[in-house]
PDB file of C-alpha atoms in Angstrom:
ATOM      1  CA  UNK A  26       2.594 -25.544  -9.065  1.00 41.00           C
ATOM      2  CA  UNK A  27       0.488 -23.846  -7.870  1.00 42.00           C
ATOM      3  CA  UNK A  28      -2.676 -22.817  -9.270  1.00 39.00           C
ATOM      4  CA  UNK A  29      -6.055 -19.886  -8.851  1.00 41.00           C
ATOM      5  CA  UNK A  30      -8.789 -21.000  -6.330  1.00 44.00           C
ATOM      6  CA  UNK A  31     -11.584 -18.826  -8.519  1.00 41.00           C
ATOM      7  CA  UNK A  32     -14.906 -17.870  -8.606  1.00 47.00           C
ATOM      8  CA  UNK A  33     -16.690 -17.180 -11.855  1.00 43.00           C
ATOM      9  CA  UNK A  34     -18.989 -15.330  -9.589  1.00 51.00           C
ATOM     10  CA  UNK A  35     -15.911 -12.905  -7.868  1.00 60.00           C
ATOM     11  CA  UNK A  36     -15.208  -9.862  -7.675  1.00 88.00           C
ATOM     12  CA  UNK A  37     -12.306  -9.408 -11.560  1.00 94.00           C
ATOM     13  CA  UNK A  38      -9.894  -7.322  -9.000  1.00 96.00           C
ATOM     14  CA  UNK A  39     -10.510 -10.286  -6.652  1.00 96.00           C
ATOM     15  CA  UNK A  40      -9.457 -12.633  -9.416  1.00 96.00           C
ATOM     16  CA  UNK A  41      -7.025 -10.850 -10.873  1.00 97.00           C
ATOM     17  CA  UNK A  42      -5.422 -10.546  -7.495  1.00 98.00           C
ATOM     18  CA  UNK A  43      -5.655 -14.382  -7.556  1.00 97.00           C
ATOM     19  CA  UNK A  44      -3.162 -14.614 -10.559  1.00 98.00           C
ATOM     20  CA  UNK A  45      -1.155 -12.380  -9.568  1.00 98.00           C
ATOM     21  CA  UNK A  46      -0.494 -14.064  -7.405  1.00 98.00           C
ATOM     22  CA  UNK A  47       0.090 -18.115  -8.791  1.00 98.00           C
ATOM     23  CA  UNK A  48       2.049 -16.013 -11.482  1.00 98.00           C
ATOM     24  CA  UNK A  49       4.428 -14.328  -8.561  1.00 98.00           C
ATOM     25  CA  UNK A  50       3.947 -18.043  -6.625  1.00 98.00           C
ATOM     26  CA  UNK A  51       5.475 -20.008  -9.991  1.00 98.00           C
ATOM     27  CA  UNK A  52       7.600 -17.680 -10.058  1.00 97.00           C
ATOM     28  CA  UNK A  53       9.317 -18.261  -6.821  1.00 97.00           C
ATOM     29  CA  UNK A  54       8.768 -22.187  -7.056  1.00 97.00           C
ATOM     30  CA  UNK A  55      10.868 -21.215 -10.502  1.00 96.00           C
ATOM     31  CA  UNK A  56      13.753 -19.358  -8.718  1.00 95.00           C
ATOM     32  CA  UNK A  57      14.228 -22.087  -6.115  1.00 94.00           C
ATOM     33  CA  UNK A  58      15.204 -24.594  -8.525  1.00 94.00           C
ATOM     34  CA  UNK A  59      16.937 -21.886 -10.614  1.00 94.00           C
ATOM     35  CA  UNK A  60      19.387 -21.713  -7.566  1.00 92.00           C
ATOM     36  CA  UNK A  61      19.023 -25.701  -6.607  1.00 89.00           C
ATOM     37  CA  UNK A  62      20.150 -27.285  -9.583  1.00 89.00           C
ATOM     38  CA  UNK A  63      21.332 -24.611 -12.033  1.00 87.00           C
ATOM     39  CA  UNK A  64      23.471 -22.654  -9.961  1.00 84.00           C
ATOM     40  CA  UNK A  65      21.056 -19.603 -10.735  1.00 83.00           C
ATOM     41  CA  UNK A  66      21.087 -19.214 -13.910  1.00 87.00           C
ATOM     42  CA  UNK A  67      18.300 -16.743 -14.914  1.00 87.00           C
ATOM     43  CA  UNK A  68      16.809 -16.416 -11.704  1.00 93.00           C
ATOM     44  CA  UNK A  69      17.240 -12.512 -11.268  1.00 94.00           C
ATOM     45  CA  UNK A  70      14.409 -12.392 -13.918  1.00 95.00           C
ATOM     46  CA  UNK A  71      12.324 -14.693 -11.815  1.00 96.00           C
ATOM     47  CA  UNK A  72      12.783 -12.799  -9.364  1.00 96.00           C
ATOM     48  CA  UNK A  73      12.171  -9.812 -10.594  1.00 97.00           C
ATOM     49  CA  UNK A  74       9.183 -10.494 -11.658  1.00 97.00           C
ATOM     50  CA  UNK A  75       7.445 -12.035  -8.097  1.00 97.00           C
ATOM     51  CA  UNK A  76       8.256  -8.477  -7.116  1.00 96.00           C
ATOM     52  CA  UNK A  77       6.603  -7.640 -10.348  1.00 98.00           C
ATOM     53  CA  UNK A  78       3.107  -9.931  -9.445  1.00 98.00           C
ATOM     54  CA  UNK A  79       2.990  -9.043  -5.828  1.00 98.00           C
ATOM     55  CA  UNK A  80       3.234  -5.135  -5.617  1.00 98.00           C
ATOM     56  CA  UNK A  81       0.431  -6.318  -8.558  1.00 98.00           C
ATOM     57  CA  UNK A  82      -1.498  -8.864  -6.742  1.00 99.00           C
ATOM     58  CA  UNK A  83      -1.336  -5.760  -4.262  1.00 98.00           C
ATOM     59  CA  UNK A  84      -2.801  -3.157  -6.548  1.00 98.00           C
ATOM     60  CA  UNK A  85      -5.810  -5.689  -7.304  1.00 98.00           C
ATOM     61  CA  UNK A  86      -6.097  -6.072  -3.772  1.00 98.00           C
ATOM     62  CA  UNK A  87      -6.399  -1.690  -2.943  1.00 97.00           C
ATOM     63  CA  UNK A  88      -8.900  -2.104  -5.820  1.00 97.00           C
ATOM     64  CA  UNK A  89     -10.898  -5.055  -4.434  1.00 97.00           C
ATOM     65  CA  UNK A  90     -11.425  -3.228  -1.411  1.00 96.00           C
ATOM     66  CA  UNK A  91     -13.311  -0.166  -3.172  1.00 95.00           C
ATOM     67  CA  UNK A  92     -15.179  -2.354  -5.757  1.00 95.00           C
ATOM     68  CA  UNK A  93     -16.085  -5.755  -3.426  1.00 96.00           C
ATOM     69  CA  UNK A  94     -20.593  -6.147  -2.166  1.00 95.00           C
ATOM     70  CA  UNK A  95     -20.242  -4.706   1.070  1.00 96.00           C
ATOM     71  CA  UNK A  96     -24.289  -4.847   1.144  1.00 96.00           C
ATOM     72  CA  UNK A  97     -25.557  -6.064   4.594  1.00 98.00           C
ATOM     73  CA  UNK A  98     -29.599  -6.974   4.655  1.00 98.00           C
ATOM     74  CA  UNK A  99     -31.712  -3.737   6.287  1.00 98.00           C
ATOM     75  CA  UNK A 100     -31.597  -4.384   9.674  1.00 98.00           C
ATOM     76  CA  UNK A 101     -29.373  -7.175   9.993  1.00 98.00           C
ATOM     77  CA  UNK A 102     -25.772  -4.871   9.819  1.00 98.00           C
ATOM     78  CA  UNK A 103     -23.869  -7.089  12.675  1.00 98.00           C
ATOM     79  CA  UNK A 104     -20.134  -5.389  13.907  1.00 98.00           C
ATOM     80  CA  UNK A 105     -18.317  -6.752  17.098  1.00 96.00           C
ATOM     81  CA  UNK A 106     -14.370  -5.792  19.462  1.00 94.00           C
ATOM     82  CA  UNK A 107     -13.038  -6.736  22.128  1.00 89.00           C
ATOM     83  CA  UNK A 108     -13.379 -10.655  23.068  1.00 89.00           C
ATOM     84  CA  UNK A 109     -12.299 -12.313  26.666  1.00 89.00           C
ATOM     85  CA  UNK A 110      -8.726 -13.316  26.886  1.00 85.00           C
ATOM     86  CA  UNK A 111      -7.158 -15.113  29.659  1.00 85.00           C
ATOM     87  CA  UNK A 112      -3.269 -15.603  29.606  1.00 80.00           C
ATOM     88  CA  UNK A 113      -3.060 -15.099  25.993  1.00 82.00           C
ATOM     89  CA  UNK A 114      -5.474 -17.340  25.359  1.00 84.00           C
ATOM     90  CA  UNK A 115      -9.391 -16.344  23.756  1.00 87.00           C
ATOM     91  CA  UNK A 116     -12.292 -17.560  25.711  1.00 89.00           C
ATOM     92  CA  UNK A 117     -14.849 -16.012  24.609  1.00 94.00           C
ATOM     93  CA  UNK A 118     -14.165 -14.557  19.994  1.00 93.00           C
ATOM     94  CA  UNK A 119     -16.019 -11.646  19.669  1.00 95.00           C
ATOM     95  CA  UNK A 120     -15.988 -12.475  15.620  1.00 95.00           C
ATOM     96  CA  UNK A 121     -17.277 -15.770  16.377  1.00 95.00           C
ATOM     97  CA  UNK A 122     -19.818 -15.017  18.218  1.00 97.00           C
ATOM     98  CA  UNK A 123     -20.776 -11.861  16.506  1.00 97.00           C
ATOM     99  CA  UNK A 124     -20.800 -14.416  13.508  1.00 97.00           C
ATOM    100  CA  UNK A 125     -22.667 -16.647  15.656  1.00 97.00           C
ATOM    101  CA  UNK A 126     -25.964 -14.545  16.450  1.00 98.00           C
ATOM    102  CA  UNK A 127     -25.605 -12.670  13.206  1.00 98.00           C
ATOM    103  CA  UNK A 128     -25.936 -16.076  10.740  1.00 97.00           C
ATOM    104  CA  UNK A 129     -29.279 -16.931  13.833  1.00 97.00           C
ATOM    105  CA  UNK A 130     -30.773 -14.173  12.471  1.00 97.00           C
ATOM    106  CA  UNK A 131     -30.706 -13.744   9.111  1.00 97.00           C
ATOM    107  CA  UNK A 132     -27.420 -11.193   9.286  1.00 98.00           C
ATOM    108  CA  UNK A 133     -24.528 -10.662   8.607  1.00 98.00           C
ATOM    109  CA  UNK A 134     -21.233  -9.172   9.949  1.00 98.00           C
ATOM    110  CA  UNK A 135     -17.856  -7.874   7.477  1.00 97.00           C
ATOM    111  CA  UNK A 136     -16.345 -11.029   7.170  1.00 97.00           C
ATOM    112  CA  UNK A 137     -20.181 -12.569   6.123  1.00 97.00           C
ATOM    113  CA  UNK A 138     -20.180 -10.219   3.395  1.00 97.00           C
ATOM    114  CA  UNK A 139     -19.554 -11.312  -0.280  1.00 96.00           C
ATOM    115  CA  UNK A 140     -16.542  -8.835  -0.238  1.00 96.00           C
ATOM    116  CA  UNK A 141     -15.590  -9.774   3.499  1.00 97.00           C
ATOM    117  CA  UNK A 142     -16.020 -13.614   3.358  1.00 96.00           C
ATOM    118  CA  UNK A 143     -13.129 -13.855   0.274  1.00 96.00           C
ATOM    119  CA  UNK A 144     -10.598 -11.262   1.583  1.00 97.00           C
ATOM    120  CA  UNK A 145     -11.483 -13.544   4.799  1.00 96.00           C
ATOM    121  CA  UNK A 146     -10.946 -16.273   3.300  1.00 96.00           C
ATOM    122  CA  UNK A 147      -7.983 -14.815   0.202  1.00 97.00           C
ATOM    123  CA  UNK A 148      -5.474 -17.595   0.878  1.00 95.00           C
ATOM    124  CA  UNK A 149      -7.399 -20.705   0.857  1.00 92.00           C
ATOM    125  CA  UNK A 150      -8.343 -21.425   4.569  1.00 90.00           C
ATOM    126  CA  UNK A 151     -10.918 -18.990   6.897  1.00 87.00           C
ATOM    127  CA  UNK A 152      -8.797 -16.034   8.395  1.00 88.00           C
ATOM    128  CA  UNK A 153      -5.970 -14.669   5.913  1.00 94.00           C
ATOM    129  CA  UNK A 154      -4.980 -11.807   7.700  1.00 95.00           C
ATOM    130  CA  UNK A 155      -1.773 -13.390   8.709  1.00 95.00           C
ATOM    131  CA  UNK A 156      -0.978 -15.048   5.203  1.00 96.00           C
ATOM    132  CA  UNK A 157      -1.660 -11.323   3.564  1.00 97.00           C
ATOM    133  CA  UNK A 158       0.633  -9.723   6.302  1.00 96.00           C
ATOM    134  CA  UNK A 159       3.305 -12.213   5.613  1.00 96.00           C
ATOM    135  CA  UNK A 160       3.400 -12.134   2.103  1.00 97.00           C
ATOM    136  CA  UNK A 161       3.539  -8.609   1.619  1.00 96.00           C
ATOM    137  CA  UNK A 162       5.994  -7.983   4.156  1.00 93.00           C
ATOM    138  CA  UNK A 163       7.991  -6.714   1.994  1.00 91.00           C
ATOM    139  CA  UNK A 164       6.047  -3.410   1.160  1.00 91.00           C
ATOM    140  CA  UNK A 165       6.050  -2.705   4.801  1.00 85.00           C
ATOM    141  CA  UNK A 166      10.427  -2.020   4.644  1.00 73.00           C
ATOM    142  CA  UNK A 167      12.899  -2.074   7.474  1.00 71.00           C
ATOM    143  CA  UNK A 168      13.476  -1.379  10.846  1.00 68.00           C
ATOM    144  CA  UNK A 169      15.683   1.376   9.369  1.00 71.00           C
ATOM    145  CA  UNK A 170      12.838   2.910   7.115  1.00 68.00           C
ATOM    146  CA  UNK A 171      11.128   5.926   8.289  1.00 68.00           C
ATOM    147  CA  UNK A 172       7.346   6.088   8.714  1.00 64.00           C
ATOM    148  CA  UNK A 173       6.927   8.100   6.112  1.00 69.00           C
ATOM    149  CA  UNK A 174       7.769   4.625   3.994  1.00 73.00           C
ATOM    150  CA  UNK A 175       5.011   4.385   1.254  1.00 84.00           C
ATOM    151  CA  UNK A 176       5.095   1.427  -1.084  1.00 90.00           C
ATOM    152  CA  UNK A 177       2.117  -1.044   0.341  1.00 92.00           C
ATOM    153  CA  UNK A 178       0.451   2.568   0.805  1.00 91.00           C
ATOM    154  CA  UNK A 179       1.041   3.925  -3.039  1.00 93.00           C
ATOM    155  CA  UNK A 180       0.382  -0.073  -4.150  1.00 96.00           C
ATOM    156  CA  UNK A 181      -3.296  -0.098  -2.081  1.00 95.00           C
ATOM    157  CA  UNK A 182      -3.914   3.447  -3.430  1.00 94.00           C
ATOM    158  CA  UNK A 183      -2.827   3.238  -6.871  1.00 96.00           C
ATOM    159  CA  UNK A 184      -5.700  -0.117  -6.958  1.00 97.00           C
ATOM    160  CA  UNK A 185      -8.481   2.386  -5.985  1.00 96.00           C
ATOM    161  CA  UNK A 186      -7.062   5.190  -8.332  1.00 96.00           C
ATOM    162  CA  UNK A 187      -7.851   2.792 -10.981  1.00 95.00           C
ATOM    163  CA  UNK A 188     -10.955   1.314 -10.455  1.00 94.00           C
ATOM    164  CA  UNK A 189     -12.343   5.637 -10.772  1.00 95.00           C
ATOM    165  CA  UNK A 190     -13.777   5.660  -7.534  1.00 94.00           C
ATOM    166  CA  UNK A 191     -12.933   8.315  -4.981  1.00 93.00           C
ATOM    167  CA  UNK A 192     -13.296   6.524  -1.766  1.00 92.00           C
ATOM    168  CA  UNK A 193     -13.503   9.299  -0.352  1.00 91.00           C
ATOM    169  CA  UNK A 194     -17.090   9.081  -1.394  1.00 92.00           C
ATOM    170  CA  UNK A 195     -17.157   4.808  -0.857  1.00 92.00           C
ATOM    171  CA  UNK A 196     -16.051   5.092   2.529  1.00 91.00           C
ATOM    172  CA  UNK A 197     -18.674   7.813   4.380  1.00 89.00           C
ATOM    173  CA  UNK A 198     -15.160   9.823   5.432  1.00 86.00           C
ATOM    174  CA  UNK A 199     -16.385  12.594   2.428  1.00 84.00           C
ATOM    175  CA  UNK A 200     -19.274  13.482   5.136  1.00 81.00           C
ATOM    176  CA  UNK A 201     -17.200  13.523   7.608  1.00 72.00           C
ATOM    177  CA  UNK A 202     -14.663  16.927   9.245  1.00 66.00           C
ATOM    178  CA  UNK A 203     -11.528  13.881   8.771  1.00 60.00           C
ATOM    179  CA  UNK A 204      -8.811  14.875   6.710  1.00 55.00           C
ATOM    180  CA  UNK A 205      -6.885  11.693   7.669  1.00 63.00           C
ATOM    181  CA  UNK A 206      -6.125   9.645   4.100  1.00 66.00           C
ATOM    182  CA  UNK A 207      -8.354   6.188   3.884  1.00 73.00           C
ATOM    183  CA  UNK A 208      -5.024   4.581   3.597  1.00 78.00           C
ATOM    184  CA  UNK A 209      -1.625   4.558   6.384  1.00 72.00           C
ATOM    185  CA  UNK A 210       1.525   4.217   6.013  1.00 71.00           C
ATOM    186  CA  UNK A 211       1.136   2.664   9.712  1.00 75.00           C
ATOM    187  CA  UNK A 212      -0.941  -0.591   9.401  1.00 83.00           C
ATOM    188  CA  UNK A 213       0.151  -3.268   8.321  1.00 90.00           C
ATOM    189  CA  UNK A 214      -1.104  -4.332   4.552  1.00 95.00           C
ATOM    190  CA  UNK A 215      -4.178  -6.950   5.960  1.00 96.00           C
ATOM    191  CA  UNK A 216      -5.418  -4.289   8.865  1.00 93.00           C
ATOM    192  CA  UNK A 217      -4.789  -1.767   5.617  1.00 93.00           C
ATOM    193  CA  UNK A 218      -7.314  -3.411   3.223  1.00 96.00           C
ATOM    194  CA  UNK A 219      -9.275  -4.263   5.731  1.00 95.00           C
ATOM    195  CA  UNK A 220     -10.211  -0.630   7.570  1.00 93.00           C
ATOM    196  CA  UNK A 221     -11.202   0.330   4.080  1.00 95.00           C
ATOM    197  CA  UNK A 222     -13.650  -2.498   3.480  1.00 96.00           C
ATOM    198  CA  UNK A 223     -14.550  -1.686   7.661  1.00 96.00           C
ATOM    199  CA  UNK A 224     -15.666   1.670   6.629  1.00 94.00           C
ATOM    200  CA  UNK A 225     -17.959   0.487   3.206  1.00 96.00           C
ATOM    201  CA  UNK A 226     -19.214  -2.150   5.223  1.00 97.00           C
ATOM    202  CA  UNK A 227     -20.545   0.738   7.804  1.00 97.00           C
ATOM    203  CA  UNK A 228     -21.288   3.371   5.701  1.00 96.00           C
ATOM    204  CA  UNK A 229     -23.425   0.547   3.398  1.00 97.00           C
ATOM    205  CA  UNK A 230     -26.034  -0.471   7.001  1.00 98.00           C
ATOM    206  CA  UNK A 231     -30.036   0.799   7.000  1.00 97.00           C
ATOM    207  CA  UNK A 232     -32.028   0.174   9.974  1.00 97.00           C
ATOM    208  CA  UNK A 233     -30.429  -1.220  12.908  1.00 97.00           C
ATOM    209  CA  UNK A 234     -27.265  -2.116  13.706  1.00 98.00           C
ATOM    210  CA  UNK A 235     -25.936  -4.060  16.293  1.00 98.00           C
ATOM    211  CA  UNK A 236     -21.846  -4.749  18.131  1.00 98.00           C
ATOM    212  CA  UNK A 237     -21.039  -7.710  20.078  1.00 98.00           C
ATOM    213  CA  UNK A 238     -18.908  -7.046  22.335  1.00 97.00           C
ATOM    214  CA  UNK A 239     -18.082 -10.598  23.531  1.00 95.00           C
ATOM    215  CA  UNK A 240     -16.477  -8.604  26.951  1.00 94.00           C
ATOM    216  CA  UNK A 241     -18.321  -7.591  30.187  1.00 94.00           C
ATOM    217  CA  UNK A 242     -19.029  -4.171  30.472  1.00 94.00           C
ATOM    218  CA  UNK A 243     -17.291  -3.342  33.999  1.00 94.00           C
ATOM    219  CA  UNK A 244     -14.095  -4.941  32.279  1.00 93.00           C
ATOM    220  CA  UNK A 245     -11.112  -3.238  32.151  1.00 93.00           C
ATOM    221  CA  UNK A 246     -10.642  -3.335  28.875  1.00 91.00           C
ATOM    222  CA  UNK A 247     -13.529  -0.820  27.800  1.00 92.00           C
ATOM    223  CA  UNK A 248     -12.235   1.762  29.258  1.00 93.00           C
ATOM    224  CA  UNK A 249      -8.920   1.537  27.558  1.00 94.00           C
ATOM    225  CA  UNK A 250      -7.036   4.042  24.902  1.00 94.00           C
ATOM    226  CA  UNK A 251      -6.689   0.700  23.312  1.00 92.00           C
ATOM    227  CA  UNK A 252     -10.756   0.187  22.827  1.00 92.00           C
ATOM    228  CA  UNK A 253     -11.333   4.125  22.093  1.00 91.00           C
ATOM    229  CA  UNK A 254      -9.223   3.928  19.105  1.00 90.00           C
ATOM    230  CA  UNK A 255      -9.581   0.313  17.903  1.00 91.00           C
ATOM    231  CA  UNK A 256     -11.797  -0.013  13.916  1.00 91.00           C
ATOM    232  CA  UNK A 257     -14.991  -0.189  15.571  1.00 94.00           C
ATOM    233  CA  UNK A 258     -15.085   2.793  17.689  1.00 93.00           C
ATOM    234  CA  UNK A 259     -12.777   5.276  15.963  1.00 89.00           C
ATOM    235  CA  UNK A 260     -14.607   4.498  11.940  1.00 90.00           C
ATOM    236  CA  UNK A 261     -17.081   2.177  12.373  1.00 94.00           C
ATOM    237  CA  UNK A 262     -19.066   3.026  15.025  1.00 94.00           C
ATOM    238  CA  UNK A 263     -18.701   7.546  14.159  1.00 92.00           C
ATOM    239  CA  UNK A 264     -19.945   5.826  10.423  1.00 93.00           C
ATOM    240  CA  UNK A 265     -22.871   4.954  11.674  1.00 95.00           C
ATOM    241  CA  UNK A 266     -23.556   7.569  13.684  1.00 94.00           C
ATOM    242  CA  UNK A 267     -23.038   9.765  11.495  1.00 93.00           C
ATOM    243  CA  UNK A 268     -25.029   8.420   9.005  1.00 95.00           C
ATOM    244  CA  UNK A 269     -28.248   8.310  11.813  1.00 95.00           C
ATOM    245  CA  UNK A 270     -28.168   4.015  12.285  1.00 97.00           C
ATOM    246  CA  UNK A 271     -29.375   3.737  15.932  1.00 97.00           C
ATOM    247  CA  UNK A 272     -26.824   1.019  17.277  1.00 97.00           C
ATOM    248  CA  UNK A 273     -27.419  -1.454  20.242  1.00 97.00           C
ATOM    249  CA  UNK A 274     -24.147  -2.190  21.474  1.00 97.00           C
ATOM    250  CA  UNK A 275     -24.408  -5.810  23.601  1.00 97.00           C
ATOM    251  CA  UNK A 276     -22.107  -7.001  26.490  1.00 97.00           C
ATOM    252  CA  UNK A 277     -20.991 -10.528  27.592  1.00 96.00           C
ATOM    253  CA  UNK A 278     -23.639  -9.108  30.190  1.00 96.00           C
ATOM    254  CA  UNK A 279     -26.413  -9.799  27.746  1.00 96.00           C
ATOM    255  CA  UNK A 280     -25.352 -12.877  25.822  1.00 96.00           C
ATOM    256  CA  UNK A 281     -25.500 -15.341  28.295  1.00 92.00           C
ATOM    257  CA  UNK A 282     -25.659 -19.233  26.208  1.00 92.00           C
ATOM    258  CA  UNK A 283     -24.318 -16.778  22.736  1.00 94.00           C
ATOM    259  CA  UNK A 284     -20.727 -16.388  23.711  1.00 94.00           C
ATOM    260  CA  UNK A 285     -19.414 -18.712  21.231  1.00 91.00           C
ATOM    261  CA  UNK A 286     -14.746 -20.323  22.083  1.00 89.00           C
ATOM    262  CA  UNK A 287     -12.409 -19.121  19.806  1.00 82.00           C
ATOM    263  CA  UNK A 288     -11.812 -22.471  16.978  1.00 75.00           C
ATOM    264  CA  UNK A 289      -9.565 -24.232  16.894  1.00 70.00           C
ATOM    265  CA  UNK A 290      -8.954 -25.592  13.499  1.00 70.00           C
ATOM    266  CA  UNK A 291      -5.397 -27.017  11.903  1.00 74.00           C
ATOM    267  CA  UNK A 292      -4.919 -23.535   9.752  1.00 82.00           C
ATOM    268  CA  UNK A 293      -1.645 -23.325   8.304  1.00 89.00           C
ATOM    269  CA  UNK A 294       0.810 -21.557  10.084  1.00 90.00           C
ATOM    270  CA  UNK A 295       2.234 -18.744   8.107  1.00 93.00           C
ATOM    271  CA  UNK A 296       5.311 -17.520   9.868  1.00 92.00           C
ATOM    272  CA  UNK A 297       8.263 -16.540   8.237  1.00 92.00           C
ATOM    273  CA  UNK A 298       6.888 -17.864   5.304  1.00 94.00           C
ATOM    274  CA  UNK A 299       6.655 -14.903   2.823  1.00 94.00           C
ATOM    275  CA  UNK A 300       3.442 -15.384   2.328  1.00 94.00           C
ATOM    276  CA  UNK A 301       4.392 -18.050  -0.611  1.00 94.00           C
ATOM    277  CA  UNK A 302       3.232 -22.161   0.033  1.00 93.00           C
ATOM    278  CA  UNK A 303       5.873 -22.910  -1.141  1.00 93.00           C
ATOM    279  CA  UNK A 304       7.495 -22.296   2.594  1.00 94.00           C
ATOM    280  CA  UNK A 305       5.255 -24.378   4.314  1.00 90.00           C
ATOM    281  CA  UNK A 306       6.717 -27.734   5.625  1.00 81.00           C
ATOM    282  CA  UNK A 307       4.698 -30.302   6.200  1.00 74.00           C
ATOM    283  CA  UNK A 308       3.774 -30.174   9.608  1.00 67.00           C
ATOM    284  CA  UNK A 309       3.643 -26.062   9.980  1.00 62.00           C
ATOM    285  CA  UNK A 310       0.161 -25.899  11.389  1.00 61.00           C
ATOM    286  CA  UNK A 311      -1.182 -23.560  13.870  1.00 56.00           C
TER     287      UNK A 311
END
């Protein structure tokens, strides 16, 4: 059976999430055994407990986005968006370039903060986005669900509410004219969790912030609606500007010698696994 990977210094809500996830996985291993060896006797209880523990896991992750340490050094906050792509492959990664520069300069990106690092490595490997997306895909609804299907939204908001933290204040949204909820039912679970943490990260920046774009300033994508509506332009930059933080943006023209390519590490491929380690085959790596 799976064992939770715990850090004694980790946020208590992160530890709770991992513990509930551990219980859900054990329920799923038990369900598989009962279906295979006992004609399904007792399987219903395991099936129910999988959902209960997964829901509690997501609630705890919601709480974690509100309580995790998102601090950055003065003048040491780095943001990123816009990678150079060719034929669907990442040539220059904005995230990895920003992380490389930040590390050399004693700064951090969102993923390098204490809280960001924990979410980034939630599966036990770097970049847990696909793992979290698969694990909580059940909360997205189906193709027949309407746009207001809110299971994931409700679970994340419940977790945040349990902390007693006013997330509109914590993310800086209360200082703007925005009436938008912090948690959206339109985005995937990992997208939503990262959005909350990115706004908290941006709201805590002091000094000068730097935005790294591993793409040419002349690239048509920079003028596109997709780029203008990404997390950097739609959420992080407005938060910084509202707080009077000066921002220095750097494009590939100013990053010669610093651009970093895609990390080709042999990570687990979580596609179609439901985020359950028991569904990972020995050769199921990307």
